[in-house]
mmCIF file of C-alpha atoms in Angstrom:
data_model
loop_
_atom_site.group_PDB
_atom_site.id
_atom_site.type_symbol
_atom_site.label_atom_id
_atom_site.label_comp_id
_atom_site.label_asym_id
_atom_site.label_seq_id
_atom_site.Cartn_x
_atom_site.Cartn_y
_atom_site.Cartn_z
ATOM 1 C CA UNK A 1 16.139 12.367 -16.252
ATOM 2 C CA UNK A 2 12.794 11.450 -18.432
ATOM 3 C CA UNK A 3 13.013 12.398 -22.400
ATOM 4 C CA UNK A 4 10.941 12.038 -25.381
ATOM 5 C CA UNK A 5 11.523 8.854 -27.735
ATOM 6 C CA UNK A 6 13.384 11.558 -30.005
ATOM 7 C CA UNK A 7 15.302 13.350 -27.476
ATOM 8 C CA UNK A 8 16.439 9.851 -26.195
ATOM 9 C CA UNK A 9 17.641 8.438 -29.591
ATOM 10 C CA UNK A 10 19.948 12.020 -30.661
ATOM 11 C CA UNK A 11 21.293 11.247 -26.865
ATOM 12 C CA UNK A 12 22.336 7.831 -27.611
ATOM 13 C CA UNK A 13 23.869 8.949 -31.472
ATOM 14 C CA UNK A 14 25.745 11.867 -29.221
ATOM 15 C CA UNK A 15 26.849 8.899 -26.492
ATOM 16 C CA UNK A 16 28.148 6.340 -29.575
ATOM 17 C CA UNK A 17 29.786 9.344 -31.380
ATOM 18 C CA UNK A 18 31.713 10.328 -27.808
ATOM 19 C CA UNK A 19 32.919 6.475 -27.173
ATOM 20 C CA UNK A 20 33.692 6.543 -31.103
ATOM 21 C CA UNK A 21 36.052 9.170 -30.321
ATOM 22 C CA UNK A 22 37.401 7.990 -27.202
ATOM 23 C CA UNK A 23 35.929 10.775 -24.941
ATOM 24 C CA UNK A 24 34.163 8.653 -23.060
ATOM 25 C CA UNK A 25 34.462 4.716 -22.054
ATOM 26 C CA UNK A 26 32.007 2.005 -23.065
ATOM 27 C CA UNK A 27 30.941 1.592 -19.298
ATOM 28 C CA UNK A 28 30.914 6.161 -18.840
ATOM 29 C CA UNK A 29 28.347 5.734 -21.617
ATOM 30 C CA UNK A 30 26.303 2.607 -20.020
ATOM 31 C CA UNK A 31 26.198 4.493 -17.345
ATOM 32 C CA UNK A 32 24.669 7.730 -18.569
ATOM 33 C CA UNK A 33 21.979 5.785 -20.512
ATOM 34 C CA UNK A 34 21.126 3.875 -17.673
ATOM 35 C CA UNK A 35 20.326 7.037 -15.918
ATOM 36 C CA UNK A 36 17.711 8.697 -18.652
ATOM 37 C CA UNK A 37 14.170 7.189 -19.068
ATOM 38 C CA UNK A 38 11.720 7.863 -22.145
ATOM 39 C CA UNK A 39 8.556 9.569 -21.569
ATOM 40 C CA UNK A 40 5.494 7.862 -21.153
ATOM 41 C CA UNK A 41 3.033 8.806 -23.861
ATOM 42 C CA UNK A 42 -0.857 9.212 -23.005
ATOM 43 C CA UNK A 43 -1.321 6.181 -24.904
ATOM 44 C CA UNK A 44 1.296 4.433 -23.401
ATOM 45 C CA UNK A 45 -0.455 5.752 -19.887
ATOM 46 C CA UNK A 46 -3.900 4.806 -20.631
ATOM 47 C CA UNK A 47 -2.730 1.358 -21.635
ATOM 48 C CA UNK A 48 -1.011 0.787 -17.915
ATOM 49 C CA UNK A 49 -4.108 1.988 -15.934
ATOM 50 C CA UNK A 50 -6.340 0.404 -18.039
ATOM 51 C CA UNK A 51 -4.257 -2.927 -18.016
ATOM 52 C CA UNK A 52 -4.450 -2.130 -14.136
ATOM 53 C CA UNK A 53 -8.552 -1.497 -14.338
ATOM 54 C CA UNK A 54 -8.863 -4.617 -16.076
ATOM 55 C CA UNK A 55 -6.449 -6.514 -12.876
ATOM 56 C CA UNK A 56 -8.607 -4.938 -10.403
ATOM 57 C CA UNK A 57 -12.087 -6.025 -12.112
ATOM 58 C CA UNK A 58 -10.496 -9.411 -12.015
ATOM 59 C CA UNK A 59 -9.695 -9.634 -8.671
ATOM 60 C CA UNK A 60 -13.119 -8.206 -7.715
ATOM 61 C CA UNK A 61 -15.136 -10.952 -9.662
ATOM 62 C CA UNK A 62 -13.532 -13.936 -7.932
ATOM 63 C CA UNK A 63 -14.295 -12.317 -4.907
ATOM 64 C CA UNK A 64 -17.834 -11.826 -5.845
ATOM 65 C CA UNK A 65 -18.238 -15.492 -7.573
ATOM 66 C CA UNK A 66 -16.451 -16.595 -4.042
ATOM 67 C CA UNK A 67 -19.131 -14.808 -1.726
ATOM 68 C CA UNK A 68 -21.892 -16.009 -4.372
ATOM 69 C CA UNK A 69 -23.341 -19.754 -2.907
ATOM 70 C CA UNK A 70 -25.748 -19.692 -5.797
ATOM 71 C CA UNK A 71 -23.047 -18.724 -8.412
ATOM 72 C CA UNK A 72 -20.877 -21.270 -7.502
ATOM 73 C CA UNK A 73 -23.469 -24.526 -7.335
ATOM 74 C CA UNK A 74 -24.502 -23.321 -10.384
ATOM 75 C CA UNK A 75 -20.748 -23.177 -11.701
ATOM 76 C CA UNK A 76 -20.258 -26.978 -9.974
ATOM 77 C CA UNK A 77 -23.657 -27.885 -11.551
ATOM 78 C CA UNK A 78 -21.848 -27.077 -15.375
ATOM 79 C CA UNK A 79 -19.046 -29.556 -15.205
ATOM 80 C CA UNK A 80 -20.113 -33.364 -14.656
ATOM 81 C CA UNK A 81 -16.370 -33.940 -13.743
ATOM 82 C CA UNK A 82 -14.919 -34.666 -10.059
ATOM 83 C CA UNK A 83 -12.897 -31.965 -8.382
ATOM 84 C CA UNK A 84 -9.518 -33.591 -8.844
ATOM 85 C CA UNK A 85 -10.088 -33.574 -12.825
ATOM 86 C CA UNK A 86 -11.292 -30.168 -13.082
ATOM 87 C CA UNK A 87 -8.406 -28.906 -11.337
ATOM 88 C CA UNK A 88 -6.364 -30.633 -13.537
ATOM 89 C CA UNK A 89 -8.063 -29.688 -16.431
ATOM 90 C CA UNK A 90 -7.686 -25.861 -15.230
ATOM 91 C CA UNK A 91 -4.024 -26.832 -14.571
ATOM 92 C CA UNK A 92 -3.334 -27.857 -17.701
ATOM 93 C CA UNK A 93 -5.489 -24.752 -19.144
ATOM 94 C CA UNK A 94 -3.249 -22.584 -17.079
ATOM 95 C CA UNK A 95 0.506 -23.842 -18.200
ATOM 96 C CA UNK A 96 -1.112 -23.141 -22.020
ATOM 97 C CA UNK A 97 -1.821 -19.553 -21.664
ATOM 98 C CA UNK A 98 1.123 -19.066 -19.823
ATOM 99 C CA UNK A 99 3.334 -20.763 -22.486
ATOM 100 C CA UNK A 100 1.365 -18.332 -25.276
ATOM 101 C CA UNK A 101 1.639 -15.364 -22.966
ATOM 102 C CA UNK A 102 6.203 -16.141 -23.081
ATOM 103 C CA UNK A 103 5.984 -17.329 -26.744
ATOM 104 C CA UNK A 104 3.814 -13.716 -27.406
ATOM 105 C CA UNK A 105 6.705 -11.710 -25.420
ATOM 106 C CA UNK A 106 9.618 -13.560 -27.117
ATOM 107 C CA UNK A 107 7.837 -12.392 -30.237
ATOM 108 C CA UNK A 108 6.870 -8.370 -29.331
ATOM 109 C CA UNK A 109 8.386 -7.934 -26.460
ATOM 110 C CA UNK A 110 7.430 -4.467 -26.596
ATOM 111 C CA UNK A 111 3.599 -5.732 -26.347
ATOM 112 C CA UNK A 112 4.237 -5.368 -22.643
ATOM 113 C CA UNK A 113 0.435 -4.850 -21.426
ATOM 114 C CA UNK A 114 -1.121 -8.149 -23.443
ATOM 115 C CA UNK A 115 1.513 -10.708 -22.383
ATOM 116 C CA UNK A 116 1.006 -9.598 -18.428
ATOM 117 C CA UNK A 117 -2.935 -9.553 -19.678
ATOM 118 C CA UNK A 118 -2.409 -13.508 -20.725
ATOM 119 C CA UNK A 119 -0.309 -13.939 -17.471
ATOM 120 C CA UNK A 120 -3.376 -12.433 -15.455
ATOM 121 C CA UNK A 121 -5.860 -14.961 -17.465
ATOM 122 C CA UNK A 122 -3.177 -17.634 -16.698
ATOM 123 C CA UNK A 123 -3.073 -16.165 -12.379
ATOM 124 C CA UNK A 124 -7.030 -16.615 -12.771
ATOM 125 C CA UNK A 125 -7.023 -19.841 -14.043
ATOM 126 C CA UNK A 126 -3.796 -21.282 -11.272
ATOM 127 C CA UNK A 127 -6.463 -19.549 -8.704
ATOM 128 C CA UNK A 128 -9.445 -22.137 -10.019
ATOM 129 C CA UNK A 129 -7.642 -25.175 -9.575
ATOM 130 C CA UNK A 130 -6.313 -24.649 -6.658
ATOM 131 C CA UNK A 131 -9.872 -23.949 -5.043
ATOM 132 C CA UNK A 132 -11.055 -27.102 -6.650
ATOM 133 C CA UNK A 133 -7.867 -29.186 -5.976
ATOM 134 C CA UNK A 134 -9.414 -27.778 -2.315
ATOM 135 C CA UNK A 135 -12.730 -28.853 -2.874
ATOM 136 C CA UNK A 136 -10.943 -32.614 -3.643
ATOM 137 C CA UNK A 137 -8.816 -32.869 -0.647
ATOM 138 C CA UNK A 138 -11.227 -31.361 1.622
ATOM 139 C CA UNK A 139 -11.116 -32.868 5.290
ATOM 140 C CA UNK A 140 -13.735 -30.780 6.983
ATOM 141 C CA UNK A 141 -10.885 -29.241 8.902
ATOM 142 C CA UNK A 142 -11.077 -25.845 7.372
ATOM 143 C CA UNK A 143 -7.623 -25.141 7.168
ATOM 144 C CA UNK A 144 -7.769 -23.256 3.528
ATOM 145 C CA UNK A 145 -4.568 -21.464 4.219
ATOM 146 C CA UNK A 146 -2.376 -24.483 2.868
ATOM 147 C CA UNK A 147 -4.162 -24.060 -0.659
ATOM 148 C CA UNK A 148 -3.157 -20.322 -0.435
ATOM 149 C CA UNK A 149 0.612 -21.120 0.308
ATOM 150 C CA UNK A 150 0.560 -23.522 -2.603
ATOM 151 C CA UNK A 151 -0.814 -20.611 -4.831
ATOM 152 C CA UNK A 152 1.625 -18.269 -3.799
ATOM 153 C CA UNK A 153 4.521 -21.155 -4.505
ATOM 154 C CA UNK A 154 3.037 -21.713 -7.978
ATOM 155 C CA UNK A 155 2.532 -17.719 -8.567
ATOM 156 C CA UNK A 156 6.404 -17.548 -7.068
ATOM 157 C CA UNK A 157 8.150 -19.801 -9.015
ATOM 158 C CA UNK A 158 5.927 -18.771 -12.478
ATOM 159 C CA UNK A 159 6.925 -15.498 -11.848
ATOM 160 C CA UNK A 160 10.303 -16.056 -11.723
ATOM 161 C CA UNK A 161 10.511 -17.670 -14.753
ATOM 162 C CA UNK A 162 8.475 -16.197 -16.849
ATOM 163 C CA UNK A 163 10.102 -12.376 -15.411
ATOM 164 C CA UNK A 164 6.244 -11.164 -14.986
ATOM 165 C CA UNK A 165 5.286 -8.764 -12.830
ATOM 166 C CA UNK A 166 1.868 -9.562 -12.511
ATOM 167 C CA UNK A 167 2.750 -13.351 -11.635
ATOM 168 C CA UNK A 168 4.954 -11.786 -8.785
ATOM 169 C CA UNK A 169 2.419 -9.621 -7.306
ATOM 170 C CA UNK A 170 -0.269 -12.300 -6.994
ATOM 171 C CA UNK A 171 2.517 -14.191 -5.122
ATOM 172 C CA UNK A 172 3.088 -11.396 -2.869
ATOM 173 C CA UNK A 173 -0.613 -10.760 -2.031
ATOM 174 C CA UNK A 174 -1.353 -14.154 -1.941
ATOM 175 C CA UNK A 175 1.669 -14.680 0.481
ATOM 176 C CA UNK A 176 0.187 -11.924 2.855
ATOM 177 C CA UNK A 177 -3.290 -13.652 2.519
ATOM 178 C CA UNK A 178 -2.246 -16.888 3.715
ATOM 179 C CA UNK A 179 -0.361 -15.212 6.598
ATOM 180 C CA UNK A 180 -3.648 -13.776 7.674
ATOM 181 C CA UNK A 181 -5.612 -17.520 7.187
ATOM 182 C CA UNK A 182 -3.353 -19.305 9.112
ATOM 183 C CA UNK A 183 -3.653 -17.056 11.736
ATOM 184 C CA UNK A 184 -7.008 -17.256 11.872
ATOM 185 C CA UNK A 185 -7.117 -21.200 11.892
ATOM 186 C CA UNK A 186 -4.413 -20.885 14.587
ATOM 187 C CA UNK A 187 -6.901 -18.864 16.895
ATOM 188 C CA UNK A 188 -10.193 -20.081 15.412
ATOM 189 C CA UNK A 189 -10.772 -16.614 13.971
ATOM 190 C CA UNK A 190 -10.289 -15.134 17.240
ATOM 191 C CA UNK A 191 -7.291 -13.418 15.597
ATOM 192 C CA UNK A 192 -5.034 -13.236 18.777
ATOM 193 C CA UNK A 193 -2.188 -15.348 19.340
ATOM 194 C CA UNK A 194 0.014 -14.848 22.156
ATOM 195 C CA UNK A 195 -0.780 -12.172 23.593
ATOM 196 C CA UNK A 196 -0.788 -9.865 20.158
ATOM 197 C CA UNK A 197 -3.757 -9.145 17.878
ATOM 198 C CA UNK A 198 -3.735 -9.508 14.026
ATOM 199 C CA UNK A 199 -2.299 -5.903 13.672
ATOM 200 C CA UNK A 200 0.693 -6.795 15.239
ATOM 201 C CA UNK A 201 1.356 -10.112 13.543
ATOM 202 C CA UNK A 202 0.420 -8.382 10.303
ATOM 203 C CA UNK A 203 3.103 -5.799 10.542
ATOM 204 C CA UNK A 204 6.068 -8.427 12.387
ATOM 205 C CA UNK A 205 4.890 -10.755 8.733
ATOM 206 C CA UNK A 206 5.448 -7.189 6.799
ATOM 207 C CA UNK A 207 8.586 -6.727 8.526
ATOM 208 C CA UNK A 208 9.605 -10.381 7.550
ATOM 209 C CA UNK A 209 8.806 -9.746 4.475
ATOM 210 C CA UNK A 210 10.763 -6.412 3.662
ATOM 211 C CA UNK A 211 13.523 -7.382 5.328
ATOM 212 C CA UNK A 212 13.902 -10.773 3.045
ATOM 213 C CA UNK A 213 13.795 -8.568 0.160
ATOM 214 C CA UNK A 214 16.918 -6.622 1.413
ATOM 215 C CA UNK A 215 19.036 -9.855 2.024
ATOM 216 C CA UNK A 216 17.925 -11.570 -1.444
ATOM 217 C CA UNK A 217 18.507 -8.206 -3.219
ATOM 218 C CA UNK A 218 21.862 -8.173 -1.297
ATOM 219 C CA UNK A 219 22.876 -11.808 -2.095
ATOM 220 C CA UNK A 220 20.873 -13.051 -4.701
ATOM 221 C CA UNK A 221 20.704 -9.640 -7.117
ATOM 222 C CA UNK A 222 24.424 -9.766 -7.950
ATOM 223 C CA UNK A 223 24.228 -13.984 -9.428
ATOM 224 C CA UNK A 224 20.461 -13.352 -10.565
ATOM 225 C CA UNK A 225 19.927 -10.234 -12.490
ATOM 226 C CA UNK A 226 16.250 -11.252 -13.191
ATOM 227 C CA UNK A 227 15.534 -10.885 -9.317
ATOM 228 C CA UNK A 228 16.338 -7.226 -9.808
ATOM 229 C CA UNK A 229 12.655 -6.987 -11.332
ATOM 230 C CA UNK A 230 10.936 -8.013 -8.426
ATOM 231 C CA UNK A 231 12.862 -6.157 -5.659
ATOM 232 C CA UNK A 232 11.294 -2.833 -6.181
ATOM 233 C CA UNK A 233 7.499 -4.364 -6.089
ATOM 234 C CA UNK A 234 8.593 -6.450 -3.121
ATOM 235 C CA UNK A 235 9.988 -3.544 -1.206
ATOM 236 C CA UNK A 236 7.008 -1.474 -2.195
ATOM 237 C CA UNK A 237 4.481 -4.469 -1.048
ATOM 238 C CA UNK A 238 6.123 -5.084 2.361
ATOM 239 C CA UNK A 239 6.377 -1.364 3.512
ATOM 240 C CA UNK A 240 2.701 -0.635 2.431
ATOM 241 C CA UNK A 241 1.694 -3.945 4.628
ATOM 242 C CA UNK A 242 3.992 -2.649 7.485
ATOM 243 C CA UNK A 243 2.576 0.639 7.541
ATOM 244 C CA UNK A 244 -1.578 -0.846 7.225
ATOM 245 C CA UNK A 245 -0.945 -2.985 10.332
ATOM 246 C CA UNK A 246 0.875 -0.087 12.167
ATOM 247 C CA UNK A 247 -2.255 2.001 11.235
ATOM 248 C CA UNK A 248 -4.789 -0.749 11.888
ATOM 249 C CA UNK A 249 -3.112 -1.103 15.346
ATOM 250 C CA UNK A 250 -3.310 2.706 15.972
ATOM 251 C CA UNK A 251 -7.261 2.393 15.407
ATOM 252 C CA UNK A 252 -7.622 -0.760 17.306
ATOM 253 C CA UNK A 253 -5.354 -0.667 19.578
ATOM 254 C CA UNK A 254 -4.162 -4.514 20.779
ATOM 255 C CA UNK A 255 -7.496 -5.880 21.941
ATOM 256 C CA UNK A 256 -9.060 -9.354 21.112
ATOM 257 C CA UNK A 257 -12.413 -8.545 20.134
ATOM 258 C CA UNK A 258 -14.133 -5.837 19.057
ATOM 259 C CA UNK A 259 -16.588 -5.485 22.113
ATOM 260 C CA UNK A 260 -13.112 -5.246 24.476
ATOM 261 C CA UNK A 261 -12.157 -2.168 22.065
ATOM 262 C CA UNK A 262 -15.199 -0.330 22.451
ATOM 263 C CA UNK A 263 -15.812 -0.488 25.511
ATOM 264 C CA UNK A 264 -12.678 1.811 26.085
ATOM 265 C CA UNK A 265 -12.226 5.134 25.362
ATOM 266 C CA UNK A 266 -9.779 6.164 22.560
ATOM 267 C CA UNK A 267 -8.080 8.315 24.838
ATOM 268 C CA UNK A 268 -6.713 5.018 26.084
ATOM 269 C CA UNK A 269 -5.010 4.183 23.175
ATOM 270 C CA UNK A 270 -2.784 6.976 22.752
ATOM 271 C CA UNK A 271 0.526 4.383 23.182
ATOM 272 C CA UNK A 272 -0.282 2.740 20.336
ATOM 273 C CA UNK A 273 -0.333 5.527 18.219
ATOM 274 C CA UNK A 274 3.753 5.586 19.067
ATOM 275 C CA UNK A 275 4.832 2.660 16.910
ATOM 276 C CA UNK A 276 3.298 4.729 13.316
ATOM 277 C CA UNK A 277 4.439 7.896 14.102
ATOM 278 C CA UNK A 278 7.921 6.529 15.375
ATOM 279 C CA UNK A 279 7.955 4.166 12.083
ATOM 280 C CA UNK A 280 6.789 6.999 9.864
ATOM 281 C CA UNK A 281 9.933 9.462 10.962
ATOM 282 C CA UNK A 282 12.312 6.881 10.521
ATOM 283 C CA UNK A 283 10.815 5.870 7.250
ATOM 284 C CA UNK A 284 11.088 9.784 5.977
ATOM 285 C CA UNK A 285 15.095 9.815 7.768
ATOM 286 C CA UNK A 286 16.028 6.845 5.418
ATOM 287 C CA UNK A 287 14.181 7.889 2.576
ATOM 288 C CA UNK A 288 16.375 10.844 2.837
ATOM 289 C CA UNK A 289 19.920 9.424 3.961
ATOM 290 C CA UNK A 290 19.461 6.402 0.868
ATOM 291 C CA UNK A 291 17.406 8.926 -1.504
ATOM 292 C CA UNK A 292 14.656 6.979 -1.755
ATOM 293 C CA UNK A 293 11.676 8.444 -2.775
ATOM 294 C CA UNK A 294 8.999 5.345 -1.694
ATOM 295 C CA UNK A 295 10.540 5.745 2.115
ATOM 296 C CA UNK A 296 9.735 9.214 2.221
ATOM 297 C CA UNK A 297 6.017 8.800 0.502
ATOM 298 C CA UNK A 298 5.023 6.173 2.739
ATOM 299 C CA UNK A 299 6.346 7.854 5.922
ATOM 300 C CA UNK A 300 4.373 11.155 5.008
ATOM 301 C CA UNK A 301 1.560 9.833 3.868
ATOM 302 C CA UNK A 302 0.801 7.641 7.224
ATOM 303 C CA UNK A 303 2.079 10.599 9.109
ATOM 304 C CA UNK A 304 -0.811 12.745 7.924
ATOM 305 C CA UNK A 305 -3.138 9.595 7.821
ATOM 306 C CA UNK A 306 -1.817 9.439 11.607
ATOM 307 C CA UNK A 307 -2.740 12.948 12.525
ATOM 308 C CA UNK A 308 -6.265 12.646 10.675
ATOM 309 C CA UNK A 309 -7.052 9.775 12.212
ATOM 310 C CA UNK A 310 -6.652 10.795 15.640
ATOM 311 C CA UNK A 311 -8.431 13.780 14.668
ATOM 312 C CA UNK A 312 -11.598 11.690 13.711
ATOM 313 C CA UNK A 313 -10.964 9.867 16.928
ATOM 314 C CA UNK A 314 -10.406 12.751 19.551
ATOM 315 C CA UNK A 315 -12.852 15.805 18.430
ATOM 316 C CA UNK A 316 -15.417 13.936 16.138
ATOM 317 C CA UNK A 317 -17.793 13.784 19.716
ATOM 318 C CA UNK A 318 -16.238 16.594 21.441
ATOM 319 C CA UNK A 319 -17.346 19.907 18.754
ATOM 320 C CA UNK A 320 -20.030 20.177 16.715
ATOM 321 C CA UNK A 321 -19.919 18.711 13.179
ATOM 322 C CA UNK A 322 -19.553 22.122 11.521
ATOM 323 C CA UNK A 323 -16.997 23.905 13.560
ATOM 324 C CA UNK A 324 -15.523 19.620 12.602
ATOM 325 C CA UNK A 325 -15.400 20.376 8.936
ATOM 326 C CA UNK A 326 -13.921 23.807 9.383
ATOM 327 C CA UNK A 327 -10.653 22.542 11.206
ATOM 328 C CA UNK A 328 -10.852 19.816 8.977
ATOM 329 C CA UNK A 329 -10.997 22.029 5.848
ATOM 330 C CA UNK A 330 -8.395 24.865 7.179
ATOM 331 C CA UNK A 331 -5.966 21.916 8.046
ATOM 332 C CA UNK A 332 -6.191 20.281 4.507
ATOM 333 C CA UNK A 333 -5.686 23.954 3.202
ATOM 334 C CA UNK A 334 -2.678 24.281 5.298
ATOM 335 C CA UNK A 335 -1.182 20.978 4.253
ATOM 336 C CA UNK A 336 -1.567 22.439 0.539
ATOM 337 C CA UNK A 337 0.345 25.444 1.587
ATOM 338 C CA UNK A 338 2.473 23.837 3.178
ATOM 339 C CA UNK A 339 3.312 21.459 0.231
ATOM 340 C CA UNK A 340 3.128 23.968 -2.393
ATOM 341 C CA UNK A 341 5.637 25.825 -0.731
ATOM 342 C CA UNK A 342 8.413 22.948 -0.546
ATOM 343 C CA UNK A 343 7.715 22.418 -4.283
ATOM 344 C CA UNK A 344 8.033 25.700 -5.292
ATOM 345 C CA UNK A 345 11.273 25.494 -3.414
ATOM 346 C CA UNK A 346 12.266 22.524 -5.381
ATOM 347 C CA UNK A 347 11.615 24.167 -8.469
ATOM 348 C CA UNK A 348 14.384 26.677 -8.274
#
């Protein structure tokens, strides 16, 4: 149940004043106020998506610095310093703002939004000495994945201590990055190993993944209550990445290149549509039997993504683009309907 700040603090004076009198027990009462969350305010809103705008323009410079040959002999061109001592020096620049960023939350803890901000600055900086810790050790061999999986150790283990969020997710995505590295060093980009494209190994890695989370959460939860932070995120990550390679392999089918996979018709890869739609029912089924709401999002959502996609795939050259639209309109109206009506339902 969500309440207003005010709502929330006559709740907890109505809890105390019930244990006072012995109608309830201390642990009745933890319980109750365990179950009630406060409102988010529309300043309290704008801060998290605009904390989230300012993680996402992040993310999307280094990529554009990293695809920028110019940018980054220019960048080179500003420090005079070898590789090894600039990665050092952004080491050292990194365990600072992550030591102001804890000091800051010891001090407002409340100021949720600028310590992650400082741990973001702090993920930024770990990210530019470990490319030029790279650019020290480089062999010529290429293999760029290692400096990844040292990233996602450092991101890891920071996270952990420091109980951030952000730290955690960079770990996560950086963990699911290297995956997809090594396996293209493993094939020389080829991206098929044994027999299974990069769609497969993707979602068997995602699988990994979310399945680790359910056996630390299971055995590592109940003697390290600061893990509890990070299950949630981690489940979240690992069924999203399940679901994109199950969806990527519906598309692509299991084929090695892209010439083999158009060269076939998509009528041929009706079988691998199986695995999403099978994963996506059983996804819903759980979400309902364990009353989880994430399970049944994810499962509905790359059911219809499912259906639309084989849509695209199985009329787009078979009608005309117009009568195209139509179905495509009267079948997004129907879904509305259809929603609406299950809300409605819920509302009574």
């Amino acid at each position: 149940m969500q309440l207003n700040r005010k709502d929330r603090q006559v709740l907890n004076q109505l809890l105390n004043f019930w244990v006072d009198k012995e109608l309830l027990t201390s642990e009745q009462s933890a319980r109750l106020q365990q179950s009630v969350t406060v409102k988010k305010t529309g300043w309290q809103l704008l801060a998290r998506y605009a904390f989230y705008c300012t993680v996402v323009c992040g993310v999307l410079a280094i990529v554009a610095v990293m695809m920028d040959d110019r940018l980054i002999e220019l960048l080179l061109k500003l420090f005079d310093a070898s590789a090894m001592v600039k990665s050092a020096g952004f080491a050292v620049a990194a365990a600072l703002v992550l030591s102001l960023g804890y000091r800051f939350g010891k001090k407002a803890p409340n100021r949720l939004y600028t310590r992650e901000s400082l741990y973001f600055l702090g993920v930024l900086l770990i990210a530019a000495s470990d490319w030029f810790l790279g650019k020290a050790l480089d062999t010529g061999s290429g293999h760029y994945s290692v400096l990844l999986l040292s990233a996602c150790f450092i991101y890891a283990v920071a996270g952990l201590v420091l109980s951030s969020r952000t730290l955690w997710l960079f770990a996560l995505g950086t963990l699911f990055w290297w995956f997809v590295e090594e396996i293209g060093y493993q094939t020389e980009y080829a991206f098929h190993l044994y027999g299974m494209n990069i769609f497969i190994w993707f979602s068997l890695f995602s699988a990994l993944v979310l399945c680790s989370s359910y056996l630390c959460s299971s055995y590592l939860m109940p003697h390290s209550p600061r893990t509890r932070l990070f299950f949630p995120m981690t489940k979240t990550t690992g069924l999203l990445c399940l679901f994109s390679g199950l969806w990527g392999l519906a598309v692509f089918g299991n084929y090695d290149s892209a010439a083999n996979w158009k060269a076939v018709s998509q009528f041929e890869l009706w079988q691998w549509n199986l695995p999403l739609a099978i994963s996506s029912g059983v996804a819903v089924w759980v979400g309902a039997k364990w009353d989880d709401d994430i399970y049944q999002r994810v499962g509905i959502s790359f059911f219809i993504l499912l259906i639309y996609t084989m849509f695209f795939e199985y009329v787009w050259d078979v009608i005309h683009q117009a009568l195209f639209f139509v179905l495509l309109g009267l079948s997004f109206w129907a879904l509305s309907h259809f929603a609406e009506k299950i809300w409605l339902k819920k509302q009574r």
